[in-house]
Coordinates of C-alpha atoms in Angstrom, one line a residue:
M1380 CA 31.6 53.9 1.3
K1381 CA 30.8 55.7 4.7
K1382 CA 27.2 54.7 5.0
W1383 CA 27.8 51.2 4.0
L1384 CA 31.0 50.6 6.7
I1385 CA 28.1 52.6 9.1
L1386 CA 25.2 50.6 8.2
A1387 CA 28.2 47.5 8.4
G1388 CA 28.5 47.9 12.0
A1389 CA 24.7 48.5 12.2
I1390 CA 24.3 44.7 11.5
A1391 CA 27.3 43.0 13.7
L1392 CA 25.7 45.2 16.8
E1393 CA 21.9 44.4 16.0
V1394 CA 23.3 40.1 15.1
T1395 CA 25.6 40.6 17.8
A1396 CA 22.8 42.2 20.6
T1397 CA 19.9 39.4 19.8
L1398 CA 23.1 36.3 20.1
A1399 CA 23.9 38.1 24.0
L1400 CA 20.1 38.1 24.1
R1401 CA 20.0 34.5 23.7
A1402 CA 23.0 33.6 25.5
A1403 CA 21.5 36.0 28.4
I1404 CA 18.4 32.7 29.1
D1405 CA 21.7 30.7 30.6
D1406 CA 24.0 33.9 32.1
P1407 CA 22.2 37.0 33.2
W1408 CA 25.7 39.5 32.6
W1409 CA 25.0 38.4 28.5
W1410 CA 22.0 41.1 29.4
I1411 CA 24.8 44.3 28.8
L1412 CA 25.8 43.7 25.5
A1413 CA 22.1 42.9 24.8
V1414 CA 21.0 46.4 25.6
A1415 CA 24.8 47.9 24.2
G1416 CA 24.2 46.4 20.5
Y1417 CA 21.1 47.2 20.4
G1418 CA 21.0 50.9 22.1
G1419 CA 24.4 50.8 19.1
A1420 CA 22.5 49.6 16.0
F1421 CA 20.0 52.2 16.4
V1422 CA 22.2 55.2 17.1
A1423 CA 24.2 54.1 13.7
L1424 CA 20.9 53.6 12.3
S1425 CA 20.0 57.4 13.1
L1426 CA 23.3 58.5 11.4
L1427 CA 22.8 56.6 7.9
L1428 CA 19.6 58.5 8.4
R1429 CA 21.4 61.7 8.8
L1430 CA 23.9 60.8 6.3
G1431 CA 20.9 60.6 3.6
A1432 CA 20.3 56.7 3.2
P1433 CA 16.9 56.3 1.8
I1434 CA 15.4 54.8 5.4
G1435 CA 13.3 51.2 2.5
V1436 CA 17.0 50.9 2.5
V1437 CA 18.8 50.7 5.4
Y1438 CA 15.8 49.0 7.0
G1439 CA 15.6 46.3 4.2
I1440 CA 19.3 45.2 4.5
W1441 CA 19.7 45.9 8.1
A1442 CA 16.2 43.2 9.0
A1443 CA 17.5 41.1 6.0
A1444 CA 21.6 40.9 6.9
G1445 CA 20.0 41.0 11.2
V1446 CA 17.7 37.3 9.7
A1447 CA 20.1 35.9 8.5
L1448 CA 23.4 36.3 10.3
T1449 CA 21.6 35.7 13.3
A1450 CA 20.0 32.0 12.0
V1451 CA 23.3 31.2 10.8
I1452 CA 25.1 31.9 14.0
A1453 CA 22.8 31.1 16.1
S1454 CA 23.2 27.5 14.9
A1455 CA 26.8 27.3 14.7
V1456 CA 27.2 28.9 18.5
F1457 CA 24.2 27.6 20.4
G1458 CA 23.1 23.9 17.7
E1459 CA 20.2 25.6 17.1
P1460 CA 18.4 24.3 13.8
F1461 CA 19.4 25.2 9.9
T1462 CA 17.2 23.1 8.0
L1463 CA 16.2 23.5 4.4
T1464 CA 13.2 25.4 5.1
I1465 CA 14.7 27.6 7.4
G1466 CA 17.5 28.4 4.4
F1467 CA 14.4 29.1 1.7
G1468 CA 13.1 31.8 4.2
I1469 CA 16.0 32.9 4.7
A1470 CA 16.6 33.3 0.6
L1471 CA 13.0 34.2 0.3
V1472 CA 13.9 37.6 2.2
I1473 CA 17.1 38.1 0.7
A1474 CA 15.0 38.0 -2.5
G1475 CA 12.1 40.3 -1.2
V1476 CA 14.5 43.1 0.0
V1477 CA 15.9 42.6 -3.7
L1478 CA 12.8 43.0 -5.2
V1479 CA 11.3 46.5 -3.1
E1480 CA 14.9 48.0 -3.1
T1481 CA 14.7 47.2 -7.5
G1482 CA 11.4 47.4 -7.8
H1483 CA 10.6 50.7 -7.7
E1484 CA 12.0 54.3 -9.4
T1485 CA 12.3 58.2 -8.4
P1486 CA 9.9 59.9 -10.9
A1487 CA 13.1 61.8 -11.6
A1488 CA 14.5 58.0 -12.7
E1489 CA 12.0 57.5 -14.9
A1490 CA 12.1 61.1 -16.1
A1491 CA 15.2 60.6 -17.2
E1492 CA 14.9 57.2 -19.0
A1493 CA 12.3 58.6 -21.1
A1494 CA 14.4 61.7 -22.2
E1495 CA 17.2 58.3 -23.2
A1496 CA 14.6 56.9 -24.9
A1497 CA 13.4 60.2 -26.6
E1498 CA 16.9 60.7 -28.2
A1499 CA 17.6 57.3 -29.3
A1500 CA 14.5 57.2 -31.0
E1501 CA 15.9 60.5 -32.5
A1502 CA 19.1 59.6 -33.5
V1503 CA 17.3 56.4 -34.9
K1504 CA 15.0 58.7 -37.4
E1505 CA 18.5 61.0 -38.8
I1506 CA 20.5 57.4 -39.3
R1507 CA 17.3 56.7 -41.9

């Protein structure tokens, strides 16, 4: 649970920093929030890695959520366009992250699945 909260914080900091970067075009004081937000996001990400979170999972979720939230919030706050194509692109990014994260198994997981399959086959033989 702690890792998910830290990841949510990293996402919020990165999205805030990116939106502040956009706001800094009109008012340079927003640069302070942009720098602090990016710094905080990277500190949170490094903390997650120290806690043993896999970098592929952490970075994939962080990046995909950042892209999606930034596009949606920028549309609401700055009036930037949010078209069907953009929405489809965000859906593809999220689907891609899900596929990358669920598409690989560790050798230990594969061995456990093989052992379970062997046990199931033995059980079926015993029933016959």
